[in-house]
Every structure is written in structure tokens, then in C-alpha cells.
Coordinates of C-alpha atoms in Angstrom, one line a residue:
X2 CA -57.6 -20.2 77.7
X3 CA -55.8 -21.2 74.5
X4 CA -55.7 -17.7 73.5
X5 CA -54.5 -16.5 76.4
X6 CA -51.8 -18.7 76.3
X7 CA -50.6 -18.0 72.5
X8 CA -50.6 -14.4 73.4
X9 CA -48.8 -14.7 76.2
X10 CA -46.1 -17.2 74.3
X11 CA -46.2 -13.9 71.6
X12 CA -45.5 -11.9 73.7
X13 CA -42.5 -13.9 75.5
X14 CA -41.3 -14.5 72.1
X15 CA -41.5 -10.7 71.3
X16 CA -39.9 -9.5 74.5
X17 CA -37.0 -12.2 73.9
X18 CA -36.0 -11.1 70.3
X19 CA -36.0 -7.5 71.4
X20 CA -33.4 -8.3 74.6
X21 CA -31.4 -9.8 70.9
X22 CA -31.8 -6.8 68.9
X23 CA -28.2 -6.1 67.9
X24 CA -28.3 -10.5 66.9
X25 CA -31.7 -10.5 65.4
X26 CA -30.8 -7.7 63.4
X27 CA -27.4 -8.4 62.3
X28 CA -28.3 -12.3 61.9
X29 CA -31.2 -10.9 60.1
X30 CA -29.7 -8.9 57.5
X31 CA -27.4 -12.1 56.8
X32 CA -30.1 -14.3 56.8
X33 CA -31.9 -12.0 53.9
X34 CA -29.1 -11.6 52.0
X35 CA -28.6 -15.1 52.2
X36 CA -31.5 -15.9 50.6
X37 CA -31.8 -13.5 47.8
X38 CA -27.8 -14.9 47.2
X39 CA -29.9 -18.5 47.5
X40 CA -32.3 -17.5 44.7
X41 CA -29.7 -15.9 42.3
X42 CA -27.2 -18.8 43.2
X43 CA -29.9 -21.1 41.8
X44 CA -30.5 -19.5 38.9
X45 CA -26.7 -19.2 38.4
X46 CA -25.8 -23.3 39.0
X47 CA -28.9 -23.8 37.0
X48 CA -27.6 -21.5 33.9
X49 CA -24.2 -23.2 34.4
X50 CA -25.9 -26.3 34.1
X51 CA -27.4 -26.2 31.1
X52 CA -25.0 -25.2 28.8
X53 CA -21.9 -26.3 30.0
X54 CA -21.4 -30.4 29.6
X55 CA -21.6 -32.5 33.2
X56 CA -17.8 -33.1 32.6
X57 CA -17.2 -29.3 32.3
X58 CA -19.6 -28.3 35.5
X59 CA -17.5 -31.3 37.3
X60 CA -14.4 -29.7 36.7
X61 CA -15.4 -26.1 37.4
X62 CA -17.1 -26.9 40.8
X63 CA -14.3 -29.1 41.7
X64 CA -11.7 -26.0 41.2
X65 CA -14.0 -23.5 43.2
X66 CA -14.0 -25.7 45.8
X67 CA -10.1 -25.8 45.9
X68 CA -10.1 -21.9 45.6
X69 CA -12.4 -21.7 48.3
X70 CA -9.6 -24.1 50.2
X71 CA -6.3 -22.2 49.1
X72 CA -9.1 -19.1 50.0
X73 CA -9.1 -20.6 53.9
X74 CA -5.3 -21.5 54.2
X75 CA -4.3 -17.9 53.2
X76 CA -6.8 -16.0 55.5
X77 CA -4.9 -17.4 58.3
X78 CA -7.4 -16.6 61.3
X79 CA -7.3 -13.1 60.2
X80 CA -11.1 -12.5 59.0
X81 CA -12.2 -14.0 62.2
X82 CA -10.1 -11.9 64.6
X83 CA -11.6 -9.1 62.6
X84 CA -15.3 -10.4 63.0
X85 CA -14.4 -10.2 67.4
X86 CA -12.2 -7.8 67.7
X87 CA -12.9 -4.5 65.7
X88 CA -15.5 -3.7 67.7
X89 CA -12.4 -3.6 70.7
X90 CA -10.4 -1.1 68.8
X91 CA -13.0 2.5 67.7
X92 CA -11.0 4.8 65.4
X93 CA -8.5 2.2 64.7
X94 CA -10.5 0.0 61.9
X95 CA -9.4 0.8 59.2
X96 CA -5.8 0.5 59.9
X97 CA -6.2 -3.0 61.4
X98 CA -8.5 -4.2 58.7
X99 CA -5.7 -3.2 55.7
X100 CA -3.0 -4.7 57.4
X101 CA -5.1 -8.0 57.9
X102 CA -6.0 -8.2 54.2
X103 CA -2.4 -7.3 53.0
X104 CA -1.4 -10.4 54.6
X105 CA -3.7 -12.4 53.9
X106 CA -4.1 -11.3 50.2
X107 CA -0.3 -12.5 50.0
X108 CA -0.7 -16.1 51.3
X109 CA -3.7 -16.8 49.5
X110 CA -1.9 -15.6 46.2
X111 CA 1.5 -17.8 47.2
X112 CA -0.5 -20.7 48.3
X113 CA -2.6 -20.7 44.6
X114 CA 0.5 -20.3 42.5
X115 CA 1.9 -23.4 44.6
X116 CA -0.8 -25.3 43.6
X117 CA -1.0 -24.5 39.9
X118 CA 2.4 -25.4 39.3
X119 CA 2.2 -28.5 41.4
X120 CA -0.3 -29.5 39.6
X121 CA 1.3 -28.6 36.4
X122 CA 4.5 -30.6 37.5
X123 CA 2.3 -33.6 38.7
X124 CA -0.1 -34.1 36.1
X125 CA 0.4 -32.0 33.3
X126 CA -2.4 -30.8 31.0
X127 CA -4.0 -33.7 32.6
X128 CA -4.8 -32.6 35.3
X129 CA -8.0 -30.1 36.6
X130 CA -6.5 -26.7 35.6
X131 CA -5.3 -27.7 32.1
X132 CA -4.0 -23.9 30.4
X133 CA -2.7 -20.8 31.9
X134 CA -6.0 -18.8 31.7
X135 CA -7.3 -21.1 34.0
X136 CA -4.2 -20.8 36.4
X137 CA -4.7 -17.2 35.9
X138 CA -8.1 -16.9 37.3
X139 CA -7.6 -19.3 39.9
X140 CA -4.7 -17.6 41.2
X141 CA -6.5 -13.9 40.9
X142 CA -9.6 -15.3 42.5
X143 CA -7.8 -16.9 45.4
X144 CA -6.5 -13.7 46.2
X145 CA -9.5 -11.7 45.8
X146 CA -11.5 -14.2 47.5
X147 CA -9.6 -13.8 50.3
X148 CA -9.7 -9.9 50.3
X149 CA -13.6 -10.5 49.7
X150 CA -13.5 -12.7 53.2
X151 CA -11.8 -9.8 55.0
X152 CA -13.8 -7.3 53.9
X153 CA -17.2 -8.6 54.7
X154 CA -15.6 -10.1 58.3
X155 CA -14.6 -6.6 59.0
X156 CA -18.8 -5.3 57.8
X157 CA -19.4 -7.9 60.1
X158 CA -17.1 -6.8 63.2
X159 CA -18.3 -3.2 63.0
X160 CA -22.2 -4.4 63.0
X161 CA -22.8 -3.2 59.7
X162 CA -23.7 -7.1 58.1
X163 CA -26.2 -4.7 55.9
X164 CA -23.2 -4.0 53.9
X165 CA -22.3 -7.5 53.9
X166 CA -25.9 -8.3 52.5
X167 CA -25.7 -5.5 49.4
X168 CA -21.9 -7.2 48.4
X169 CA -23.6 -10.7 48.4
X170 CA -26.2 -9.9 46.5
X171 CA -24.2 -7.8 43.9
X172 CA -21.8 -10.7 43.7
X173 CA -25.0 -13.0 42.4
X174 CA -26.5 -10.6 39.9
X175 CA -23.2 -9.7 38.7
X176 CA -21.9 -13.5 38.3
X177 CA -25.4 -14.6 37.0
X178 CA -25.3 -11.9 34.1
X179 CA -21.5 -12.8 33.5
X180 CA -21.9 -16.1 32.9
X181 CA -25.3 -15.5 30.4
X182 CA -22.7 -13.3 28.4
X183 CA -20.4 -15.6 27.9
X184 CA -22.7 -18.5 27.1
X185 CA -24.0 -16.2 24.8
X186 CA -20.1 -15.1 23.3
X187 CA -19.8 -19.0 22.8
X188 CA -17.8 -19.8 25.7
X189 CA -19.2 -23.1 27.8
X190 CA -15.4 -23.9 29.1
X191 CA -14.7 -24.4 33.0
X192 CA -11.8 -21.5 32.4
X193 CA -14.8 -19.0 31.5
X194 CA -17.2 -20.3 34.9
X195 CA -13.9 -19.1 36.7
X196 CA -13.8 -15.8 34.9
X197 CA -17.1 -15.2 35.2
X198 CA -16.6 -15.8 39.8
X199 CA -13.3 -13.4 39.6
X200 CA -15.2 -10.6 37.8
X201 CA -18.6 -11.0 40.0
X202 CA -16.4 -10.6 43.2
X203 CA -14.5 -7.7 41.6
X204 CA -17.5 -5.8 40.6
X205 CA -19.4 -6.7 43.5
X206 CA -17.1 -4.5 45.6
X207 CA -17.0 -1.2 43.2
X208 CA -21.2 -1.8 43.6
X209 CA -20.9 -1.9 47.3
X210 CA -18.4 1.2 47.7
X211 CA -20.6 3.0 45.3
X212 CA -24.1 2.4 47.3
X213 CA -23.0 2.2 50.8
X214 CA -21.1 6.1 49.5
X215 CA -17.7 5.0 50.2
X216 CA -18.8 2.1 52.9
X217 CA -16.1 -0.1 51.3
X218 CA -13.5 2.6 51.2
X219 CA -13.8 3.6 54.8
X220 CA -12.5 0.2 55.5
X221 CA -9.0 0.9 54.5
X222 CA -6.5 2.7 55.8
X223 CA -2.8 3.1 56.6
X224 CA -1.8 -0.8 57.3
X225 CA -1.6 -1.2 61.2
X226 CA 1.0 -3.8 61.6
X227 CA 1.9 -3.3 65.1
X228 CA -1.8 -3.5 66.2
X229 CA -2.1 -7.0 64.0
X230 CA 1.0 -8.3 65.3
X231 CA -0.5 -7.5 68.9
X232 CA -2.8 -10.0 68.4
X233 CA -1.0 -12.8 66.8
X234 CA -1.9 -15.4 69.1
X235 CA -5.6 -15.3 69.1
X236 CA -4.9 -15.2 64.5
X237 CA -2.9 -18.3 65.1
X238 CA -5.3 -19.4 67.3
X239 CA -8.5 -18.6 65.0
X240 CA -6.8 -20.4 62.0
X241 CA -6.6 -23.5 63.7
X242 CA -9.9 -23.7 64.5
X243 CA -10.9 -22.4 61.4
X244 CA -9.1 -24.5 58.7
X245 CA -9.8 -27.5 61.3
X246 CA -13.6 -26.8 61.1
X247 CA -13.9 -26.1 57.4
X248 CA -11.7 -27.8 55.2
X249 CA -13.6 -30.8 54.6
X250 CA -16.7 -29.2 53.8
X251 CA -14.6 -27.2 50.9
X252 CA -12.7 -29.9 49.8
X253 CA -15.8 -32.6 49.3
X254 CA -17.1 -31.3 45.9
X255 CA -12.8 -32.0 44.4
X256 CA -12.6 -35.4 46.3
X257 CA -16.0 -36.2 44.4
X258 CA -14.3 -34.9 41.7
X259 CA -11.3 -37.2 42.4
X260 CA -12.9 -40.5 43.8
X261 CA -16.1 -40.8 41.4
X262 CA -15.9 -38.8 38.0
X263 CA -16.4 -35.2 36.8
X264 CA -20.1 -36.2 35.5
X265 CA -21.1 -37.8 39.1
X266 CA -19.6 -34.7 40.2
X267 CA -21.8 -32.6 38.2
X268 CA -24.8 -33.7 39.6
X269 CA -23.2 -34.0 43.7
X270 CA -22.5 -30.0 43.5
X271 CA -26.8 -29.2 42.4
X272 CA -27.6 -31.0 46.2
X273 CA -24.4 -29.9 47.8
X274 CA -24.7 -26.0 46.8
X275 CA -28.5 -26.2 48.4
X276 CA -26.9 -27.6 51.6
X277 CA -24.0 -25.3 51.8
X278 CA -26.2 -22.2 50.6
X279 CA -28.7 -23.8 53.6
X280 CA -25.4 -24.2 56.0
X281 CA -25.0 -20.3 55.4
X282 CA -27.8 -19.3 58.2
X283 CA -26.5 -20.9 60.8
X284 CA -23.3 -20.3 60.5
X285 CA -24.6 -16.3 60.1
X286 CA -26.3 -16.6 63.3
X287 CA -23.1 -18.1 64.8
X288 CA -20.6 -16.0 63.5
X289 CA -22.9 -12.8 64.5
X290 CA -22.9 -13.9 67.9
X291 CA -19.1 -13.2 68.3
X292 CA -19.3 -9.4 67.9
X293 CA -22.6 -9.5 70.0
X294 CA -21.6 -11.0 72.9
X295 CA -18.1 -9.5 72.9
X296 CA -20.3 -6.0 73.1
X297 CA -22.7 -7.6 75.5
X298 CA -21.7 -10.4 77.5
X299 CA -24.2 -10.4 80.3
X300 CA -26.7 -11.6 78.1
X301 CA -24.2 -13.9 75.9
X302 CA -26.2 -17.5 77.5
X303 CA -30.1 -15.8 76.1
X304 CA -28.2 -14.6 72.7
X305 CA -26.8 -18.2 72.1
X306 CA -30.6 -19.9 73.1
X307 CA -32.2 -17.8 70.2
X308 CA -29.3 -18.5 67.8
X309 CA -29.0 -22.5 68.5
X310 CA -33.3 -22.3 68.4
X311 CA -33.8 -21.1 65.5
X312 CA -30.1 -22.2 63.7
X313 CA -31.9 -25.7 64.3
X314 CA -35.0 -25.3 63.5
X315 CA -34.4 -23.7 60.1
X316 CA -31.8 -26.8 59.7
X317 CA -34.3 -29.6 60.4
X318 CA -37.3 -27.8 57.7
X319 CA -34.0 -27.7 54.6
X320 CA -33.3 -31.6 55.1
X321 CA -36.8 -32.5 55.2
X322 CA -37.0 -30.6 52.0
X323 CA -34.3 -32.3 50.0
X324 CA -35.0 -35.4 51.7
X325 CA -38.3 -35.2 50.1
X326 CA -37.4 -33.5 46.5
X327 CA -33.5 -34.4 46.1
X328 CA -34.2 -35.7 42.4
X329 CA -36.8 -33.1 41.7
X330 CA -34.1 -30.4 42.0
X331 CA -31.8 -32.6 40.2
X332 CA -33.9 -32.3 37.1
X333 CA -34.4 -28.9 37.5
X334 CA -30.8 -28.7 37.4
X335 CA -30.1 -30.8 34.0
X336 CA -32.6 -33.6 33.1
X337 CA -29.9 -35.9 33.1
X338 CA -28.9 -35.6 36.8
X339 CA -31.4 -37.8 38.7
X340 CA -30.0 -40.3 36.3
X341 CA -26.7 -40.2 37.8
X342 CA -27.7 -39.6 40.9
X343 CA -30.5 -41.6 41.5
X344 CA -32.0 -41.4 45.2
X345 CA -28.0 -41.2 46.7
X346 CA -28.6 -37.6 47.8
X347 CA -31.4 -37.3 49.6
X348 CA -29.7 -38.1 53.2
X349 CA -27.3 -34.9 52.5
X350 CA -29.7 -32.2 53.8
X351 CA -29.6 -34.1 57.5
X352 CA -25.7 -33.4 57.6
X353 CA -27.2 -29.6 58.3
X354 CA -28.2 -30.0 62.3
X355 CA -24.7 -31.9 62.6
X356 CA -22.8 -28.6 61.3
X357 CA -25.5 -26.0 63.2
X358 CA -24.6 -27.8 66.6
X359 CA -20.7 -27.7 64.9
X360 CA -20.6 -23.9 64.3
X361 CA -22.0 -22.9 67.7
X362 CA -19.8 -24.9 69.3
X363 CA -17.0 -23.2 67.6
X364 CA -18.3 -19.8 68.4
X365 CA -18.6 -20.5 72.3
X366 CA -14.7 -21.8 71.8
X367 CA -14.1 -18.4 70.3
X368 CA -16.2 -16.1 73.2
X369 CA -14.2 -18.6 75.8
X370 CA -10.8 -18.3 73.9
X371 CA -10.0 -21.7 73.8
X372 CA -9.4 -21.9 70.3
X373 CA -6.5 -24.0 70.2
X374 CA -7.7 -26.3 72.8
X375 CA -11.0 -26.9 70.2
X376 CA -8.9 -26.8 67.2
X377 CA -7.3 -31.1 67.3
X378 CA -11.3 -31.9 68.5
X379 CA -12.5 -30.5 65.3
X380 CA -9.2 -31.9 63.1
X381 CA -10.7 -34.9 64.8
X382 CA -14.5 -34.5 63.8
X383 CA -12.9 -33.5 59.9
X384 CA -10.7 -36.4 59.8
X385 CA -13.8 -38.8 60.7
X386 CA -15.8 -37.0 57.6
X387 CA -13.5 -37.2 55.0
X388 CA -12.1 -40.8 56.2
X389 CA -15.8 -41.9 56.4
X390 CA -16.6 -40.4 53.2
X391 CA -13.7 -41.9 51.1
X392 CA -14.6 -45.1 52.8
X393 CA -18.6 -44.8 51.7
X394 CA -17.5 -43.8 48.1
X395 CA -15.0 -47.0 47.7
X396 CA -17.8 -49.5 49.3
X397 CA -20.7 -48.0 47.5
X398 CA -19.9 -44.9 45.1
X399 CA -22.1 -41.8 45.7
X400 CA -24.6 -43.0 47.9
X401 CA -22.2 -45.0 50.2
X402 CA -20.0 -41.4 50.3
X403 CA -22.9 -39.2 51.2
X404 CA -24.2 -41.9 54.0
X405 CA -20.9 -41.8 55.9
X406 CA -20.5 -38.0 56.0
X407 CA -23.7 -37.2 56.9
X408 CA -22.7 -40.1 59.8
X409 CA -19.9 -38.2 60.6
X410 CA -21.3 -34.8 61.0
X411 CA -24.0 -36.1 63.3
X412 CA -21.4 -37.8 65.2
X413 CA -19.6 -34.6 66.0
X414 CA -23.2 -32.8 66.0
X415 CA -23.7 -35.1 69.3
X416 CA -20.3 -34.2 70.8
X417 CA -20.6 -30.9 69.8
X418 CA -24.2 -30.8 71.9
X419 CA -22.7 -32.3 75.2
X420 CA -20.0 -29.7 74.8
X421 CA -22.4 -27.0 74.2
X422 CA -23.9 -28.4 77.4
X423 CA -21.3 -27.9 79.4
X424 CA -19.4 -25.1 77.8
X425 CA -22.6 -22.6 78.3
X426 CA -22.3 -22.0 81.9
X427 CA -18.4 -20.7 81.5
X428 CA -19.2 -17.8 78.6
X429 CA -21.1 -15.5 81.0
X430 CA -19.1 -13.8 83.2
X431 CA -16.2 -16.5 84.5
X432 CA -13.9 -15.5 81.1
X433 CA -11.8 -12.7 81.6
X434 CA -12.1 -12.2 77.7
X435 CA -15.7 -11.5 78.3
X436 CA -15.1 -8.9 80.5
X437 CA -16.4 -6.2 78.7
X438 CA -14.4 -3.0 76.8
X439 CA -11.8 -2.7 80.1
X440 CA -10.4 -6.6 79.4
X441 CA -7.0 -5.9 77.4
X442 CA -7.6 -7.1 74.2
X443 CA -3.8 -8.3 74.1
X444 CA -4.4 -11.0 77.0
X445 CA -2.3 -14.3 76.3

């Protein structure tokens, strides 16, 4: 009897991932190149650990975190419409992809060079980005961060997340052997850890193009503006939602940086980059659902049970794991971490099933195309993290910061389940922008 029900719960199990082939593949390729990115992205953290001093790594990690910001203000919505809406438009991909990066290129690159001189004006060679190499790669890598987001939207849009998975991994190797040679040259500054990101993306994309055979290359074209400009509201719409459900995760590592010190900073960033490298899966699974359901909506409510299943699941085993061996990775990081540290980060992990529940619930506002409608809940749900983690840090420094954003998250984790709830039973079939192919993809 117990075998005969484990085979039958096999072979439910096999029948259901097979109804999800176009998500378990796609999520799948994400998922493994988010893991072999994991693995490299250790080794490169821990490199970057070890020989540059805790003040240094404070510093760097605090202006990648900004460049990842500036990154998200200047994409504008545009990587996500290409992620749902590519797949709308055959034959015309290229075109629409060029003219989303062109623009988005040029506001990530405007918004950087406002915030070098800023803080140049402000504070001075006081202040995070201290000479004009540094302002040099942080304003190249913000735009080519943003061109990097657009291109492996776009892989993601057409269903080709493979592609997405060779450019992640490149972008590891490449960083990881970067940043050896310049340790090696001499150089343990935070201007060379920036140098060492902005040539890893760079050469990460001639590595793509050359073993996909021109895989990056077909992805641009003649700029489409008209087509772009067609779709304006659902960009506007998209950024909303996007810089409303991201920003404070990106900005956490600089307000560290800002509230506590560079050092206490140093050793925040070894826990957070497990957590955001951990976040990456479920947000994979989430963001593949988009294309999936737009190309098969009848089965959008099974394709969302696998993704949220597992998404969780996956979520609850990482924050067991640092909940259990937070200081162990510390020390593997730099001996000196679980000294500054202490036990303070060993609640982070749990902020996980908070953002899993987050991200789905963002990608069912997506499928439903109620964007801006989600968009203030989530400003909401950000404003509670950050005002709940600058409250924990001034109460009780880095333990008192983690313990009132993981609070936060969870909070909107529990909204973000009743919403889920409820939100389900509109996605199949009662949106007309899950129509199928004959929906115009210009409805307002």
C-alpha cells in the first residue's frame, strides 16, 4: 500500500511538471545557472574578502548596491515589458528590444553622472566614490548594467533563459579571474572591485554572442520606436511596480553602509549576498511565469501552484541553512567577520519566504495588468522595510536592523498570501490581457 501510493504521488508529480514544461524548463535553466553564478559568486566575495581591508569591501558593496539602484531607476519598466511582451510581437524583436535598451542605456547613464557629481558637490572626496576612476566605472557600469538587464529580459521573453544562463555564468568566471589579476597587479582599492564588475559584464556578452553563434547579435536591430512608444503605458506601469518592489532590497547594503560603518558593512554583504543570490530562484520561477502564461493562459492557475510550491519550499531549506551556519560562513568569508557580526544575522535567511510570496504576487499583478494599482501597496510594504530597518539599527545596531526587516518582509509576505488568495481566480480566463495572441497588445 505505501508503495502504491508513492508511485502513484510519482507519477502525479511527473504528469504535473510535464503539463509545465515550457516553466520547468525555462525556470530550470535559470535555476542552474543560478547556482553555478552561486558557486562562482562565493568564491568571488570570498577572494574579495580576503585581500581587500573590511573598510574597502564596505565601501565597494555599498557602491554596487547604488549601481544596482541607479541600474533600476534607468530601466524604467522597459526589461520587464520585454520579459511579457516579445513573445506578442514574432519578427519584430529585435527592433523592439534596441529601442528599449537605447533608452534605457540613456537614463541609467544620466541618472549615474547625477549622482557622482552630487555626491562630489555634497561631500567631497569624503564621500563613497572618492576620485574620478571610481566615478568612471560607476557611471560605465550603470549603463552597461542596464543594457545587461535588457538583454537577458529579452533571452528571457523569447524562451531562450539558456542564453541567459551561459551570460551569468561567463559574467562569474570572468569577474572572479578579473579580480585575482588585479589582487595579483597590487590593486586591493574599491575603484579596482568596480573595474573588475564593468569588465566581467562586458566580456560576458562577447562570450555569450560568440557561443550562442551570434545569439546576442540577433537581438538587435533597427530601434523600433513607434512599437515602444505603443506600449508606454504598461513601461510606465511596469516601473512602478518595479522600482516600488525592489529598491529597498538594493539599497540595504549602502544604508548599512551609511547607518553602521564600512567594516559592519563588510561582514552584512557575506550573509546578504547568500540571501539575494538565494532570492534569485524564486524570483526566476516568477519572472518565467510571465512569458509562460502570456503563451498559455488556460493553464496559468497549475503553472503558478508549481512555481509558488517549490519557490517556497526552496526558500524555507536557505533560512534554515544560514539560520544554522550564519557565523560559519562569516569565517569562511574573513576570520574577522563573526567578530563583528556576532549571531545578528542569522534571522536574515527567513526574510526569503516573505519576498517568494512578494514576487509572485507581483507577477499575477503583471498577468492581470494591474500594475499601477499594486505599485503604492508595494511603495507601502518598501517603506515599512526600510522605516523598520533604520529603526532596528538606531535601537540595536546590526542585529536590531536585520530583526525589523526580516519583520517587515514577512508582514508583506502575509498580505502578499491573502492577495495571492484572492487574486488567483481572476488570471485564468476573466482578463482580457490573457486572452491569448488575438488580445491587442496595445489595450489601455
Amino acid at each position: 500500500m505505501p508503495i502504491g501510493f508513492v508511485r502513484a504521488a510519482i507519477s502525479r508529480l511527473h504528469q504535473s511538471l510535464q503539463k509545465s514544461a515550457a516553466l520547468v524548463m525555462n525556470s530550470g535553466a535559470l535555476a542552474t545557472g543560478t547556482v553555478a553564478t552561486a558557486g562562482l559568486g562565493f568564491a568571488y566575495w570570498w577572494l574579495a574578502a580576503r585581500l581587500l581591508p573590511p573598510d574597502a569591501m564596505g565601501v565597494a558593496s555599498g557602491l554596487l548596491s547604488m549601481m544596482s539602484l541607479v541600474t533600476l531607476l534607468g530601466e524604467g519598466g522597459l526589461g520587464t515589458l520585454l520579459t511579457g511582451e516579445l513573445v506578442r510581437h514574432p519578427g519584430k524583436e529585435p527592433g523592439l528590444v534596441t529601442a528599449a535598451a537605447s533608452v534605457g542605456a540613456a537614463m541609467a547613464v544620466g541618472l549615474a553622472v547625477l549622482f557622482f557629481v552630487g555626491q562630489t558637490l555634497l561631500m567631497g572626496s569624503t564621500g563613497s566614490i572618492d576620485d574620478w576612476s571610481a566615478g568612471l566605472a560607476f557611471v560605465i557600469g550603470c549603463g552597461l548594467s542596464n543594457l545587461t538587464i535588457m538583454g537577458d529580459q529579452a533571452f528571457v521573453g523569447i524562451l531562450r533563459s539558456s542564453s541567459k544562463t551561459i551570460r551569468l555564468v561567463l559574467f562569474a568566471v570572468f569577474k572572479l579571474m578579473l579580480l585575482a589579476a588585479v589582487a595579483a597587479l597590487g590593486f586591493t582599492s574599491p575603484t579596482a572591485l568596480l573595474w573588475t564588475w564593468v569588465a566581467g559584464l562586458l566580456a560576458s556578452w562577447i562570450g555569450v554572442d560568440l557561443l550562442t553563434r551570434g545569439g546576442a547579435r540577433h537581438l538587435v536591430g533597427a530601434p523600433d520606436f513607434k512599437l515602444l512608444h505603443m506600449h508606454r503605458r504598461r513601461v510606465r506601469d511596469h516601473y512602478a511596480l518595479d522600482v516600488a518592489l525592489l529598491t529597498p532590497a538594493l539599497v540595504m547594503p549602502y544604508l548599512v553602509l551609511v547607518l553602521l560603518s564600512p567594516t559592519t558593512n563588510a561582514a552584512f554583504v557575506a550573509i546578504w549576498m547568500l540571501v539575494s543570490v538565494a532570492s534569485l530562484i524564486p524570483a526566476a520561477m516568477a519572472m518565467v511565469l510571465f512569458p509562460v502564461v502570456r503563451a498559455s493562459p488556460k493553464q496559468s492557475r497549475h503553472d503558478i501552484l508549481v512555481s509558488l510550491t517549490a519557490s517556497l519550499l526552496f526558500s524555507l531549506a536557505c533560512a534554515i541553512f544560514i539560520f544554522t551556519y550564519s557565523q560559519q560562513i562569516l569565517a569562511v568569508f574573513n576570520p574577522t567577520y563573526p567578530r563583528i557580526a556576532g549571531s545578528s544575522l542569522s534571522l536574515l535567511g527567513f526574510s526569503l519566504l516573505g519576498s517568494t510570496l512578494k514576487f509572485h504576487a507581483c507577477t499575477l499583478a503583471r498577468l492581470t495588468d494591474r500594475m499601477l494599482k499594486a505599485a503604492p501597496w508595494f511603495a507601502l510594504g518598501g517603506l515599512l522595510e526600510l522605516c523598520l530597518a533604520i529603526l532596528g539599527a538606531r535601537l540595536g545596531g546590526l542585529q536590531g536592523l536585520v530583526v525589523g526587516w526580516t519583520l517587515a518582509v514577512s508582514i508583506e509576505g502575509v498580505c502578499a498570501a491573502l492577495w495571492l488568495t484572492s487574486a488567483a481566480k481572476l488570471v485564468a480566463g476573466t482578463d482580457p490581457v490573457l486572452q491569448g495572441p488575438t488580445s491587442s497588445p496595445f489595450q489601455t
